Coordinates of C-alpha atoms in Angstrom, one line a residue:
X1284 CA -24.8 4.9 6.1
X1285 CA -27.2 7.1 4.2
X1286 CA -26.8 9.3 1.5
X1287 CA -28.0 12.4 0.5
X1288 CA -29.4 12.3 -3.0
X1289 CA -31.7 15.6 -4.5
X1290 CA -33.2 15.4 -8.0
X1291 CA -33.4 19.0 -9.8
X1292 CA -36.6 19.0 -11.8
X1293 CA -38.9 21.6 -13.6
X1294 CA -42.3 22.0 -14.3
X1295 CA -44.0 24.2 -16.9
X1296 CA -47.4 26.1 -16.9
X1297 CA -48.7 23.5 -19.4
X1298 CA -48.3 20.5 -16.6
X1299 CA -45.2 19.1 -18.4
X1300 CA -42.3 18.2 -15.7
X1301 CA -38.7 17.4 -16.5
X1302 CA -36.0 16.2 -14.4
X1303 CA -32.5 17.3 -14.6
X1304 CA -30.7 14.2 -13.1
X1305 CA -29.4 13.9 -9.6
X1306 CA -27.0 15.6 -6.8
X1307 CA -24.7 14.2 -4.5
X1308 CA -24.8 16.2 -1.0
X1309 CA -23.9 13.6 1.8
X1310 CA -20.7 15.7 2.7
X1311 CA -22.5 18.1 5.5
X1312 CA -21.5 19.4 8.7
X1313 CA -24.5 20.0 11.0
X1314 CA -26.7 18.8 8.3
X1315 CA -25.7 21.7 5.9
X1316 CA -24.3 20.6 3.1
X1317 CA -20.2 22.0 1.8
X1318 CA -19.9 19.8 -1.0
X1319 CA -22.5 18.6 -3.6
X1320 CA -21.6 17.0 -7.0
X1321 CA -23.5 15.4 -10.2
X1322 CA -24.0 13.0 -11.1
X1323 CA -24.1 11.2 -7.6
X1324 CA -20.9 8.7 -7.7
X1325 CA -22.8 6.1 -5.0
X1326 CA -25.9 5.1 -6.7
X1327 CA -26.5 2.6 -9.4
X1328 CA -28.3 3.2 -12.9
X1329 CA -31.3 1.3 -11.9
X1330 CA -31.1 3.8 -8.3
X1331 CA -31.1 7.2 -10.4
X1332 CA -33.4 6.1 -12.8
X1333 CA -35.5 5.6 -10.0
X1334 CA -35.1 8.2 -7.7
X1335 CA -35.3 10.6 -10.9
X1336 CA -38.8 9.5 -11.6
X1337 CA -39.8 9.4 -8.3
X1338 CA -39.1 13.2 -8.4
X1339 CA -41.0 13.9 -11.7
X1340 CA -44.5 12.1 -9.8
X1341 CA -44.3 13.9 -7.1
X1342 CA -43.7 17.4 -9.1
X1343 CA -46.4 16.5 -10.8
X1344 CA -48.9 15.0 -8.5
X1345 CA -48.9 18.5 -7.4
X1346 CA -48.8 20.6 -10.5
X1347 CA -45.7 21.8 -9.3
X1348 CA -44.3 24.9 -11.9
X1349 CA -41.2 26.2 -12.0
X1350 CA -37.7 24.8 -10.7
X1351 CA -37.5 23.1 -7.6
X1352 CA -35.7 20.1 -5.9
X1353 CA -36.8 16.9 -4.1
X1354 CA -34.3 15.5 -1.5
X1355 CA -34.1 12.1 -0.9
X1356 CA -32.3 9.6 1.5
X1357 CA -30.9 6.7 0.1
X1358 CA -29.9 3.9 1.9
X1359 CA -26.8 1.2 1.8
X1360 CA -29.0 -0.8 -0.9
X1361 CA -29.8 1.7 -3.1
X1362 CA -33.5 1.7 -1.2
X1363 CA -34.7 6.0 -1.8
X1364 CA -36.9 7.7 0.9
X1365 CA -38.6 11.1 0.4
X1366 CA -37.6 13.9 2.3
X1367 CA -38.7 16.6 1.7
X1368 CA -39.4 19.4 -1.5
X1369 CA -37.3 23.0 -1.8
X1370 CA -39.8 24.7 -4.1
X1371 CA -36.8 27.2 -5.3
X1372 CA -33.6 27.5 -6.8
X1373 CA -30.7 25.8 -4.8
X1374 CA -27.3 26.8 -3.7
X1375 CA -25.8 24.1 -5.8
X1376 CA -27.7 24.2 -8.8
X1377 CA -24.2 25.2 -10.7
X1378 CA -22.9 21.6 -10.4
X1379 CA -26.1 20.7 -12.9
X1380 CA -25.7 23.7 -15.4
X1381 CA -22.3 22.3 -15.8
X1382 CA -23.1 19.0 -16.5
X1383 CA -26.6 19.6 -18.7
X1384 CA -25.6 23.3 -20.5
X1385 CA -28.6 24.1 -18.9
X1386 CA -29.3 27.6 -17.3
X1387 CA -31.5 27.3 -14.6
X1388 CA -31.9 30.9 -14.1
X1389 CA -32.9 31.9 -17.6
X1390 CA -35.1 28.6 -18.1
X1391 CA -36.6 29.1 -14.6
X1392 CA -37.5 32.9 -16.1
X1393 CA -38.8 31.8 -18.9
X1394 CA -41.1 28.8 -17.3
X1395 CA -42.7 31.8 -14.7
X1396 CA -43.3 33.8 -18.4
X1397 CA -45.4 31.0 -19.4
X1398 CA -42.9 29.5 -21.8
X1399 CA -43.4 25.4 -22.1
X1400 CA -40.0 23.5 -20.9
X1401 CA -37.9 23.0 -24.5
X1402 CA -37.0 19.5 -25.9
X1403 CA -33.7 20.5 -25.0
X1404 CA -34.7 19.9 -21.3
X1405 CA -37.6 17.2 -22.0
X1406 CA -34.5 15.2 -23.6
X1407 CA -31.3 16.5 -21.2
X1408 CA -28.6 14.0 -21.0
X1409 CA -25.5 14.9 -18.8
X1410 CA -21.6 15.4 -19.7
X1411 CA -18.8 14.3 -17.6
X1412 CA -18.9 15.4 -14.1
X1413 CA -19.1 18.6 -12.0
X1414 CA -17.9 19.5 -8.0
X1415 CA -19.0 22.3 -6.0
X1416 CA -17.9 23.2 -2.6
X1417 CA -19.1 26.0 -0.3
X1418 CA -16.2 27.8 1.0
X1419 CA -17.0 29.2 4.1
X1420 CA -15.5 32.4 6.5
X1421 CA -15.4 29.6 9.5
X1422 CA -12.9 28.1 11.6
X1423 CA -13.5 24.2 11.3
X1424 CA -11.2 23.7 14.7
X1425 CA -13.5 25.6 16.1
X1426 CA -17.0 23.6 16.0
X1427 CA -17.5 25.4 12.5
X1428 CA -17.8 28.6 14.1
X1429 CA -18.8 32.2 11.6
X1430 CA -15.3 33.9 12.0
X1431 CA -15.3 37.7 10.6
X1432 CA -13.2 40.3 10.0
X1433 CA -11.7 42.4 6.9
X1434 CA -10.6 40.1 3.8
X1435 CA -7.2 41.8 3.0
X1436 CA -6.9 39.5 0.0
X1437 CA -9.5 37.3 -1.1
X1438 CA -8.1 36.3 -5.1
X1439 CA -9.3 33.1 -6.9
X1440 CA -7.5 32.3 -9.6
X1441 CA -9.3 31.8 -13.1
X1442 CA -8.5 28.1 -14.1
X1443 CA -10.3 26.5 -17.1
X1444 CA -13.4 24.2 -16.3
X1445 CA -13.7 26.2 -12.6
X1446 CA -16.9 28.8 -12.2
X1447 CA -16.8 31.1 -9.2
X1448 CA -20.0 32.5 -7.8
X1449 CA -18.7 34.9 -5.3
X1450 CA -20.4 37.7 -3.0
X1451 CA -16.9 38.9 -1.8
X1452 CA -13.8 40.6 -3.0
X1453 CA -10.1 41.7 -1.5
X1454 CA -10.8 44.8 1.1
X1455 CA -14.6 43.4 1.9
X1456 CA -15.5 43.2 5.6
X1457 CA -17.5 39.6 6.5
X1458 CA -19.8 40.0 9.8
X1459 CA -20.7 37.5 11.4
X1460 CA -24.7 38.8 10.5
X1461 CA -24.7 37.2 7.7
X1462 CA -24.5 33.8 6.0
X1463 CA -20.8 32.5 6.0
X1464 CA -20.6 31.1 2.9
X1465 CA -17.9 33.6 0.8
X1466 CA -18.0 32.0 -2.8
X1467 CA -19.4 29.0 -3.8
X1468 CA -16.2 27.3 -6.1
X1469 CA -17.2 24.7 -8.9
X1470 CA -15.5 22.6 -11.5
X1471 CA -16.0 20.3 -14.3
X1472 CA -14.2 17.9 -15.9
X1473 CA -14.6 15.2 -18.1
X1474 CA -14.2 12.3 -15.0
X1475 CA -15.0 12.4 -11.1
X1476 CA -11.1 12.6 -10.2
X1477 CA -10.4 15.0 -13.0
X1478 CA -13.0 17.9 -11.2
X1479 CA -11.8 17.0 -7.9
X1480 CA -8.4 17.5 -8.9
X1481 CA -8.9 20.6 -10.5
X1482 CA -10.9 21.9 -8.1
X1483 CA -8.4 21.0 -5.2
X1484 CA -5.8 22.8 -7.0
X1485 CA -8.1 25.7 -7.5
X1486 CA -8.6 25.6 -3.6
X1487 CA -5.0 26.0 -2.8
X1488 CA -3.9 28.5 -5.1
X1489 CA -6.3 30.9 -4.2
X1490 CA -4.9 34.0 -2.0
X1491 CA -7.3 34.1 1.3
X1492 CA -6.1 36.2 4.0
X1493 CA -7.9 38.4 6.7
X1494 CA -10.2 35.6 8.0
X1495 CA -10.2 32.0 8.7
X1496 CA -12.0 29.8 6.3
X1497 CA -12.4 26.0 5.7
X1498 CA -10.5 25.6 2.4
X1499 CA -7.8 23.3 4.0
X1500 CA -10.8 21.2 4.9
X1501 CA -12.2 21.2 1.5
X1502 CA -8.6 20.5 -0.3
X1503 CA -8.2 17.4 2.6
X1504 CA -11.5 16.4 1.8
X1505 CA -11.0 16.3 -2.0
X1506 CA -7.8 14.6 -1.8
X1507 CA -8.9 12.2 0.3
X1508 CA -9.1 8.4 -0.8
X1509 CA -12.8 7.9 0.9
X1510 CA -13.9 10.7 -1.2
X1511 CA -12.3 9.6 -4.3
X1512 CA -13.8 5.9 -3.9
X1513 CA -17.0 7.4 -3.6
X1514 CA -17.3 5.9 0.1
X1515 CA -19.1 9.6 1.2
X1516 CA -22.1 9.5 3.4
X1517 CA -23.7 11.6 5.4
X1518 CA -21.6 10.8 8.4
X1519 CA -18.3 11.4 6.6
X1520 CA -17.6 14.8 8.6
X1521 CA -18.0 12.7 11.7
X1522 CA -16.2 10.3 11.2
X1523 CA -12.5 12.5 9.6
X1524 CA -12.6 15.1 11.8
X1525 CA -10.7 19.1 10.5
X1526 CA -7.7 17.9 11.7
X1527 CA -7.0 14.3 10.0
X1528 CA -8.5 16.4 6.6
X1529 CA -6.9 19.7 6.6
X1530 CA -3.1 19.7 5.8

């Protein structure tokens, strides 16, 4: 029952490297991740503490500058296994600027301009709790498959404590060329259940016609009590198939 744990960290020109705590991304469907959160609600202190630092030696064992992220597996006793290193910045990296105040864009800028990391990073702590989901233009009774066509609405509603990073609007055609994802939909609330309420009902009110998408899924998946006891793993998908999740 592995999870998938990734550590956000930093590294300046001057060799100093900072962590930014942990992500959550065990909910994936053909090992690509639609849901990724922070901090990770299956691991112990002891667990992040260590995972975190494991992160920071091997950033700097390398010299490693700039942002990055190194994924790790954890197992059913909080055991952590290296797996590999995305030397960029990643799709979820909102869920952490919600939960640190940190901007990963401007501080990755400023790193690359020779800046050294601020104590504001050296010392981060973390604030409540933050959800992203990928919502994707694909039909999850369908193997998942890229659907396309012309997005004759596409309207998320602005709720307080929810960011949308979106590369569409209402009228926009989606090919199936491209990457699926549509908008990438996160929120923050002070607890776990609180963001994954408010994102849910984020989800639902939002006015998506023209192409099939998995936001059911996502809502179902939110909503659902595994989920919410933080019983997620990286078989999840497989084992509450789109049609026990999506209602």
């Amino acid at each position: 029952a592995p999870r998938h744990v990734e550590v956000q960290v930093i590294g300046d020109a001057r060799g100093t490297v900072a962590h930014l705590f942990e992500r959550e991304c065990s909910i994936q469907r053909r090992h690509q991740k639609i849901l990724e959160e922070s901090p990770s609600p299956g691991i112990t202190a002891a667990t992040r503490e260590a995972i975190c630092a494991s992160a920071v030696d091997a950033a700097r064992a390398i010299g490693y500058q700039n942002a990055g992220t190194v994924e790790f597996v954890v197992d059913d006793v909080g055991q952590h296994y290296f797996l590999e290193v995305n030397t960029r910045l990643q799709v979820e990296h909102p869920v952490t600027e919600l939960v640190t105040g940190v901007d990963l864009v401007e501080l990755q800028l400023a790193v690359a301009e020779g800046s050294p990391l601020p104590a504001t990073v050296t010392s981060v702590t973390t604030r409540g709790h933050a959800i992203e989901v990928r919502l994707y233009a694909e039909d999850p009774d369908d193997e998942n498959l890229p659907t396309s066509g012309r997005l004759s609405a596409f309207e998320i509603p602005q709720v307080d404590g929810v960011r949308v990073d979106a590369g569409y609007a209402s009228g926009d055609e989606v090919s199936t060329n491209y990457d699926a994802m549509l908008a990438k939909v996160i929120a923050w609330a002070p607890t776990r259940e609180g963001a994954a309420r408010r994102l849910a009902f984020t989800l639902r009110a939002a006015r998506l016609h023209g192409v099939t998408t998995n936001r059911d899924l996502l809502v179902g998946l939110l909503e659902h009590a595994e989920f919410l006891g933080a019983r997620t793993d990286t078989g999840f998908l497989g084992r509450h198939p789109p049609a026990e999740l999506a209602h």
